[in-house]
mmCIF file of C-alpha atoms in Angstrom:
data_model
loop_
_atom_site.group_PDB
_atom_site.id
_atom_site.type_symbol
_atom_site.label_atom_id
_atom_site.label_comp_id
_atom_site.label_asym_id
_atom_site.label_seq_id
_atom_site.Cartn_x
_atom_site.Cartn_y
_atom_site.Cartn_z
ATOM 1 C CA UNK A 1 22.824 36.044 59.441
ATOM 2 C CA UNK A 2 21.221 39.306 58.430
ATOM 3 C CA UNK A 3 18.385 40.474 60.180
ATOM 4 C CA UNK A 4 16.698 43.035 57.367
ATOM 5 C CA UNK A 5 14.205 41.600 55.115
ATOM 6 C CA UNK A 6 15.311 42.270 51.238
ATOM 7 C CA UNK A 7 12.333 42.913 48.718
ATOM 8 C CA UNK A 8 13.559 39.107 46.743
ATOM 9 C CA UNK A 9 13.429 37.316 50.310
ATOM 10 C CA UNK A 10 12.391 33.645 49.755
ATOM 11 C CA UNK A 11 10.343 33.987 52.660
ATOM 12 C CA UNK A 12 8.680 36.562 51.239
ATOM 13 C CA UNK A 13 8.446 34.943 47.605
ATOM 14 C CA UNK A 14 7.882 31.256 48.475
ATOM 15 C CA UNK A 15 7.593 30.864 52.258
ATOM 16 C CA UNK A 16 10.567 29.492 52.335
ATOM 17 C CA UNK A 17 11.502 29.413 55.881
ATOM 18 C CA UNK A 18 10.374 28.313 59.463
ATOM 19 C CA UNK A 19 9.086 30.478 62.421
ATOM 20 C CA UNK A 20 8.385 29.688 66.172
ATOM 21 C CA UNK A 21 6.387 31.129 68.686
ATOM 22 C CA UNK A 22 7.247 31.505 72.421
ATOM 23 C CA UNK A 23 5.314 32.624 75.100
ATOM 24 C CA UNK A 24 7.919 34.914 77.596
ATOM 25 C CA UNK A 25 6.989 34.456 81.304
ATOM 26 C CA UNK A 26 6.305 37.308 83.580
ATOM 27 C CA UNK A 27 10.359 37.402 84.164
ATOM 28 C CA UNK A 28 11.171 37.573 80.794
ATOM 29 C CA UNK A 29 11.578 33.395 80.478
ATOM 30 C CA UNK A 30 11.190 31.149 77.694
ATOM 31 C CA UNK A 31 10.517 27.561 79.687
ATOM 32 C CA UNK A 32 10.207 25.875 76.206
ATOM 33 C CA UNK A 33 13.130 27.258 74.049
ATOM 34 C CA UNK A 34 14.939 23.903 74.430
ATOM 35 C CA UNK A 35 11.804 22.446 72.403
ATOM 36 C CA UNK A 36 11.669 24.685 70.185
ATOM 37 C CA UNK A 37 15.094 25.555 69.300
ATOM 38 C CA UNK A 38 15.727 21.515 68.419
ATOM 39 C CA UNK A 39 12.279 22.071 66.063
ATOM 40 C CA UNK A 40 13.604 25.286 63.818
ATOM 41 C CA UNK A 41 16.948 23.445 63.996
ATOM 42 C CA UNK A 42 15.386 20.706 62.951
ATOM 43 C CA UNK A 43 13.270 22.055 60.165
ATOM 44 C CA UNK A 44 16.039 24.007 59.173
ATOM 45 C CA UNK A 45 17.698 20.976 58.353
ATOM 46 C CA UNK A 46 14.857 19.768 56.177
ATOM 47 C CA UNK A 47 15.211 21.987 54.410
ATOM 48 C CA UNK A 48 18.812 22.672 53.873
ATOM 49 C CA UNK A 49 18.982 26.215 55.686
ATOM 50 C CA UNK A 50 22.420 26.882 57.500
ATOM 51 C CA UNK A 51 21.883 28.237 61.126
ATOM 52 C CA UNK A 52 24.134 29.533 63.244
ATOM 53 C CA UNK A 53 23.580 27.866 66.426
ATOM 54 C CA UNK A 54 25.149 31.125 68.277
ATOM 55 C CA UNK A 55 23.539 33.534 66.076
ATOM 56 C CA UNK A 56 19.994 31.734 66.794
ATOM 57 C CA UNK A 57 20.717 32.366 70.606
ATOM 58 C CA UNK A 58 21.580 36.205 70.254
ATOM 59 C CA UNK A 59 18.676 36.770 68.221
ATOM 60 C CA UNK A 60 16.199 35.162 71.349
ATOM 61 C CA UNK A 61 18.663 37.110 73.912
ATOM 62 C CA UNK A 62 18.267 40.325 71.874
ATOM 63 C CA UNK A 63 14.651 39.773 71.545
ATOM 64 C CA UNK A 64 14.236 38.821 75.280
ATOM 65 C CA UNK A 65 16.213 42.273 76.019
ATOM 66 C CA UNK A 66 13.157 44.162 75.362
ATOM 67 C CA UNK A 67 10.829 42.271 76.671
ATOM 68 C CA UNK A 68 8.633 44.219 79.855
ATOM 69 C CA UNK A 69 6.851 41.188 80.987
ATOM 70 C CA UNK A 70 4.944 37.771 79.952
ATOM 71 C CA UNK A 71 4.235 37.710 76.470
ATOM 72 C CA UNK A 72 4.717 36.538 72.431
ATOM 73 C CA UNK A 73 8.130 35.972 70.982
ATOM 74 C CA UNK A 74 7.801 35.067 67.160
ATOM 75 C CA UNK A 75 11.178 34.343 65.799
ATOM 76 C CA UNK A 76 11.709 34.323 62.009
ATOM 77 C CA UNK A 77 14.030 32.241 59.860
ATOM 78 C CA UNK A 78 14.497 32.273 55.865
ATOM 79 C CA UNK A 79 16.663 31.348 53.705
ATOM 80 C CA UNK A 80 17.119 35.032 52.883
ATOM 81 C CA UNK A 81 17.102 36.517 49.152
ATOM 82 C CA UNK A 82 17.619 34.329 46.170
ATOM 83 C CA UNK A 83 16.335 35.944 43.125
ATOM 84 C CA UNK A 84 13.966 34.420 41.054
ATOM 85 C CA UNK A 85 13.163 31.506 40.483
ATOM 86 C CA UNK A 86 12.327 28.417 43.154
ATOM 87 C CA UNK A 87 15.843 27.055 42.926
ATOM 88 C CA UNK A 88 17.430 28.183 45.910
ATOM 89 C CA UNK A 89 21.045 29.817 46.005
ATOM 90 C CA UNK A 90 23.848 27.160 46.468
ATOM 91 C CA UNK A 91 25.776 29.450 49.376
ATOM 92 C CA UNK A 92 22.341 31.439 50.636
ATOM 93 C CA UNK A 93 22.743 34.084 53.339
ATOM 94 C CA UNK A 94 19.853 33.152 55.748
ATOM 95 C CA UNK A 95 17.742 35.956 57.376
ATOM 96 C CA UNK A 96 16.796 35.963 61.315
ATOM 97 C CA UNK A 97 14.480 38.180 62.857
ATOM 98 C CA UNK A 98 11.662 38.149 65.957
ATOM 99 C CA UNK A 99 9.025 40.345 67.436
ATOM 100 C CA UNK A 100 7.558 40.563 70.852
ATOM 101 C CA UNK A 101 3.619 40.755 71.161
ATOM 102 C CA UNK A 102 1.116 40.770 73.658
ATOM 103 C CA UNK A 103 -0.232 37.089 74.967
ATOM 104 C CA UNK A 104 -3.617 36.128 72.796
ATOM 105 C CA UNK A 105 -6.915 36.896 74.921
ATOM 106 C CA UNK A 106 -8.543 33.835 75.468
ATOM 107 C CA UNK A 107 -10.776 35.095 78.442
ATOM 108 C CA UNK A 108 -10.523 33.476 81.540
ATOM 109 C CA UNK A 109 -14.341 31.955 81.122
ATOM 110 C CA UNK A 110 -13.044 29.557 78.051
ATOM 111 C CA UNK A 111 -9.969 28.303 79.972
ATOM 112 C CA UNK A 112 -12.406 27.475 82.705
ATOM 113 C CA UNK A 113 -15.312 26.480 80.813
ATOM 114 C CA UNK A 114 -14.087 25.031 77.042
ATOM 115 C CA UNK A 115 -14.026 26.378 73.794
ATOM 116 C CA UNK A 116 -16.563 25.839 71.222
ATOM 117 C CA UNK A 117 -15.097 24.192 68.174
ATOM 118 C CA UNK A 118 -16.075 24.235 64.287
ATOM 119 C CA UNK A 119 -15.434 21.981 61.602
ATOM 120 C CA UNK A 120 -13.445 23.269 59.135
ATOM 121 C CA UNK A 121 -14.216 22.906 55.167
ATOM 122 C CA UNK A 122 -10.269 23.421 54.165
ATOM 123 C CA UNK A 123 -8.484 20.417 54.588
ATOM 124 C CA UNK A 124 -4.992 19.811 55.466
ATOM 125 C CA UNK A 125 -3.716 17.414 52.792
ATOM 126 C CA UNK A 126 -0.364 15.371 52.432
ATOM 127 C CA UNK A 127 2.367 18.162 53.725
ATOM 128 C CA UNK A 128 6.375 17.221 52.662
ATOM 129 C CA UNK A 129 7.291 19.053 55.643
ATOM 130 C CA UNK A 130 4.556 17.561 58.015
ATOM 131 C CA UNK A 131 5.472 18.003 61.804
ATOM 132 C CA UNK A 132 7.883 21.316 60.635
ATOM 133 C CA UNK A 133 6.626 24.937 61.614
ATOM 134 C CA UNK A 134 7.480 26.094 58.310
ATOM 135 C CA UNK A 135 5.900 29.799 56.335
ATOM 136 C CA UNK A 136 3.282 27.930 53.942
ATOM 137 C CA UNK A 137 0.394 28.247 56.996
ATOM 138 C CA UNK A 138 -2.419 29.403 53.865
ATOM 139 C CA UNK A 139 -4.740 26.675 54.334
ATOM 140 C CA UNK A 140 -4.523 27.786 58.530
ATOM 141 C CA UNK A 141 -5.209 31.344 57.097
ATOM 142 C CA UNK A 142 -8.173 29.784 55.265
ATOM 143 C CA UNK A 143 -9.357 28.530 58.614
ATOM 144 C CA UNK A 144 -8.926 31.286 60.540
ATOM 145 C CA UNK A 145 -10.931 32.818 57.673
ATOM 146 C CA UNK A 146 -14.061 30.179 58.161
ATOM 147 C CA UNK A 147 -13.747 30.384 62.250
ATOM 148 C CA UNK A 148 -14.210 34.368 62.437
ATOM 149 C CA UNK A 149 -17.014 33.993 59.802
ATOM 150 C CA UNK A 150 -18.991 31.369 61.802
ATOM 151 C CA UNK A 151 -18.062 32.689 65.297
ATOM 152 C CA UNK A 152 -16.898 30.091 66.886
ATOM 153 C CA UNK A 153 -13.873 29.934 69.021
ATOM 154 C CA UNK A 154 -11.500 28.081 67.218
ATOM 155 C CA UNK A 155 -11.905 25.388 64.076
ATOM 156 C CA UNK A 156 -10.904 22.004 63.760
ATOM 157 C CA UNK A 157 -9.058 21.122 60.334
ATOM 158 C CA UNK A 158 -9.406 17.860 59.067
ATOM 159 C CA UNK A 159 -7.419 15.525 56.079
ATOM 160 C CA UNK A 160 -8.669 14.724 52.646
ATOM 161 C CA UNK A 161 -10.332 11.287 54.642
ATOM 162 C CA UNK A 162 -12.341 13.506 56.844
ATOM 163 C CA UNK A 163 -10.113 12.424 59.887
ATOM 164 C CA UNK A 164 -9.199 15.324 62.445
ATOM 165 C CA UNK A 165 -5.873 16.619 62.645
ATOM 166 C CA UNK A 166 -5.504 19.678 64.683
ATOM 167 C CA UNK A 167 -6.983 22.943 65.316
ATOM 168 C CA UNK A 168 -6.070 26.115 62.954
ATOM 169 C CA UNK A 169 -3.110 26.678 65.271
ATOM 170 C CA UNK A 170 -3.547 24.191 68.441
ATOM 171 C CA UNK A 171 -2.912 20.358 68.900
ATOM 172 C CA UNK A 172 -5.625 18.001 69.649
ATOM 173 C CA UNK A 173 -6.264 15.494 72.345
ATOM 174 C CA UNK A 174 -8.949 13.569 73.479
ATOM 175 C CA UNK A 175 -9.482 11.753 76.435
ATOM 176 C CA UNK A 176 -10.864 8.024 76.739
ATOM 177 C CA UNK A 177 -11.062 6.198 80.246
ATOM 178 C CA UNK A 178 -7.069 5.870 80.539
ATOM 179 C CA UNK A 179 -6.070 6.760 77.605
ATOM 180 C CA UNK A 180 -4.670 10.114 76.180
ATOM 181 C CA UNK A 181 -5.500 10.261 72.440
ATOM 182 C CA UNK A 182 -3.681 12.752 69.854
ATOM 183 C CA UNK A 183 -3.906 12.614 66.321
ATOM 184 C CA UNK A 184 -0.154 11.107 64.220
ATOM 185 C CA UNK A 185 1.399 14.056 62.381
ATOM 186 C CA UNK A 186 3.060 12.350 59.925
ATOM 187 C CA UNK A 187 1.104 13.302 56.875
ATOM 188 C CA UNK A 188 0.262 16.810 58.002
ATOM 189 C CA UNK A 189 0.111 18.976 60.889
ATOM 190 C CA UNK A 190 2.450 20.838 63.012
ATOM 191 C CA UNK A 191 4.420 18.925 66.124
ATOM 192 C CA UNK A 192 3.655 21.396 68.578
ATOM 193 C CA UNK A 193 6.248 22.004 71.577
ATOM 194 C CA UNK A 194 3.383 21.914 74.087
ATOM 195 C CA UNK A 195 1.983 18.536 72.161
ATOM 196 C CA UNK A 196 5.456 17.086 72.946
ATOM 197 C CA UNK A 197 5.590 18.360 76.525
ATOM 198 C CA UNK A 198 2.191 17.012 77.362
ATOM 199 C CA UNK A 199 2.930 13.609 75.507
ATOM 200 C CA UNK A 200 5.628 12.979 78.047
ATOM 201 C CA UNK A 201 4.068 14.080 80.870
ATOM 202 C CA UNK A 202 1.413 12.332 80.510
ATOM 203 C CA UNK A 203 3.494 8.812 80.078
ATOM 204 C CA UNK A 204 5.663 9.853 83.020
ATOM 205 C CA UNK A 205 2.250 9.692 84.989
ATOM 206 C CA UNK A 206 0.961 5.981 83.542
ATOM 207 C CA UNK A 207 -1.615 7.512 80.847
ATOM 208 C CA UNK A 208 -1.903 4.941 78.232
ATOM 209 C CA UNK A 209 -0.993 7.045 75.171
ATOM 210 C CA UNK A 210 -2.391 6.808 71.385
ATOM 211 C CA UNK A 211 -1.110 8.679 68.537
ATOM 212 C CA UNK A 212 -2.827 7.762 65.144
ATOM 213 C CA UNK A 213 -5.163 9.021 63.206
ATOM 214 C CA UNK A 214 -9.154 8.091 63.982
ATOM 215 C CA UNK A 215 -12.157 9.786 62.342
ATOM 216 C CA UNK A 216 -14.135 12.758 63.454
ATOM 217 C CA UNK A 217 -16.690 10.231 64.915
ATOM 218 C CA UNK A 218 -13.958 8.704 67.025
ATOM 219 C CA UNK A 219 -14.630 11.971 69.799
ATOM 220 C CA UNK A 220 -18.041 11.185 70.510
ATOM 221 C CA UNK A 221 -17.483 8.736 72.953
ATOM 222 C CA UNK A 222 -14.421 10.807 74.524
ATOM 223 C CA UNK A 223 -14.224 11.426 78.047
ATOM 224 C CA UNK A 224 -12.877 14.769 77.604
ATOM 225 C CA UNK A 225 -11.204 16.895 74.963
ATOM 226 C CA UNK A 226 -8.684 19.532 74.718
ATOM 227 C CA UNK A 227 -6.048 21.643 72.647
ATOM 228 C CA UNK A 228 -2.839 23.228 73.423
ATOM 229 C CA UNK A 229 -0.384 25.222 72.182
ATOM 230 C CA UNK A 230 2.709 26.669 73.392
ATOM 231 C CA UNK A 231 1.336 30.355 73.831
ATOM 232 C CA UNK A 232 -1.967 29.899 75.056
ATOM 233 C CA UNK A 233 -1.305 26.139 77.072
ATOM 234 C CA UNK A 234 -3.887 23.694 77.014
ATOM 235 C CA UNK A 235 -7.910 25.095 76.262
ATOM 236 C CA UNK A 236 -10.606 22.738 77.039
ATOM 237 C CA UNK A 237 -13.363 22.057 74.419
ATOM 238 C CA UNK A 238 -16.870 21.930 75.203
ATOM 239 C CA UNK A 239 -18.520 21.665 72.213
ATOM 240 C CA UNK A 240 -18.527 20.344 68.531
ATOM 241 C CA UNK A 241 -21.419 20.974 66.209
ATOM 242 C CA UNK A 242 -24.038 18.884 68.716
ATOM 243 C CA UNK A 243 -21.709 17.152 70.863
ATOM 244 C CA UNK A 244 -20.787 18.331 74.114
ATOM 245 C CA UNK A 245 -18.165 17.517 76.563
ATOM 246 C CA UNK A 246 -17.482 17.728 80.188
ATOM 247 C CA UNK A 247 -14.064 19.406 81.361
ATOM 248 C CA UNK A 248 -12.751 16.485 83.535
ATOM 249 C CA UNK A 249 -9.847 16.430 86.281
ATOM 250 C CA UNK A 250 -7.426 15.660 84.545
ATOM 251 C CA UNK A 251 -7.735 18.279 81.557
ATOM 252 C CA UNK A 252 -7.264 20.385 84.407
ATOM 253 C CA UNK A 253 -4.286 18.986 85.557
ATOM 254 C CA UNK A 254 -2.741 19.332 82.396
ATOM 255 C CA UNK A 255 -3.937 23.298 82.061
ATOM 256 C CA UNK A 256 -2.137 23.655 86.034
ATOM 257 C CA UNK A 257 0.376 22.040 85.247
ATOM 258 C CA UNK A 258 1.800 23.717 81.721
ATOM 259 C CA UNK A 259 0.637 26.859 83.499
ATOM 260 C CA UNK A 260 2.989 26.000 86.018
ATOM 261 C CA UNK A 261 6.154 26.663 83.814
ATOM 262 C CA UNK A 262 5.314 29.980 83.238
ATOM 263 C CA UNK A 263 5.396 31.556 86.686
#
């Protein structure tokens, strides 16, 4: 797999190929590479990219080499140049790349307290690729656009029904007496690692668990809300235009407990 980006990429020209983001412990770890190795592999199958399992594990191992303490791994995969044209090459020569960052700084006051949440005007519509962590991420870009310009702390992104879906880049889950809610990701959305995690964790401990799509005024009555992500773990939410919730127990237990895998 080549590792330079050529000007006639077709990740460049069409987004055509899938990222992930790890967060890299203090030790130079990545808990959560099993998840999402088996989603790029995954997604590369979708869309008929060859990977190189081996190659995909040198890249994270070269990556990791660098690394000088806890962390953002993004790892890159395209389907490398192609020419013009949207038909892609019969035989294509894929291109592999990642970059460490710094963690994002959600202060230490939000984790504790909850985020304040926006509704988004940009919807997510019907995605082909719904569930895959693929390079078409404009309408999150839009998002991200409408969340700095309104302040708030992060913006919730709903379908063309008005029905939440997830957060510009974080899951959703709600809480309701015994019940962990999340919203299906079959028509759009991105499966997140940590969503996954959670989801089983949370049914290995009796939680009664819901994934379908509900509308917006579904959360009023929840008993708690959060997101999560792989990098940043789970955030409690606080508030949504004039609802407000309470940051119970077990949203807490979830935060300790994804924490946990990264020290």
């Amino acid at each position: 797999m080549n590792g330079q980006v050529a000007s006639d990429d077709r990740g460049l020209a069409y987004g055509d190929g899938l990222f992930e983001t790890l967060r890299v412990s203090a030790a130079g770890t990545t808990p959560l590479w099993p998840r999402h190795r088996a989603r790029l592999l995954d997604g590369a199958g979708r869309l008929g990219i060859p990977v190189d399992p081996p190659a995909l594990e040198r890249c994270l191992e070269g990556a990791l080499a660098d690394a000088s303490g806890a962390g953002v791994l993004k790892l890159t995969l395209t389907r490398g140049p192609g020419g013009r044209g949207y038909l892609p090459p019969e035989s294509p020569t894929p291109t592999m790349f990642a970059r460490l960052g710094g963690l994002p700084p959600w202060s230490d006051e939000q984790r504790s307290r909850g985020v304040a949440l926006g509704v988004c005007d940009t919807p997510l519509g019907l995605d082909p690729l719904a569930g895959c962590k693929h390079l078409n991420r404009l309408p999150q870009v839009l998002g991200r656009r409408e969340v700095a310009a309104q302040g708030w702390d992060e913006g919730l992104m709903l379908d063309e029904w008005r029905r939440p879906v997830e957060a510009t880049a974080m899951n959703l889950f709600a809480l309701f007496g015994n019940t962990l809610w999340t919203p299906s990701l079959e028509r759009a959305g991105v499966a997140g690692v940590a969503r996954g995690w959670l989801l089983e964790q949370a049914a290995a401990a009796g939680w009664c668990i819901d994934v379908r799509m509900r509308p917006l005024s579904h959360l009023r009555a929840a008993d708690g809300v959060f997101l999560s992500n792989a990098v940043v773990g789970v955030l409690p939410v606080r508030k949504l235009a004039q609802w407000v919730w309470p940051v119970p127990e077990p949203v807490r237990r979830f935060q300790r407990d994804l924490d946990l895998l990264f020290q």
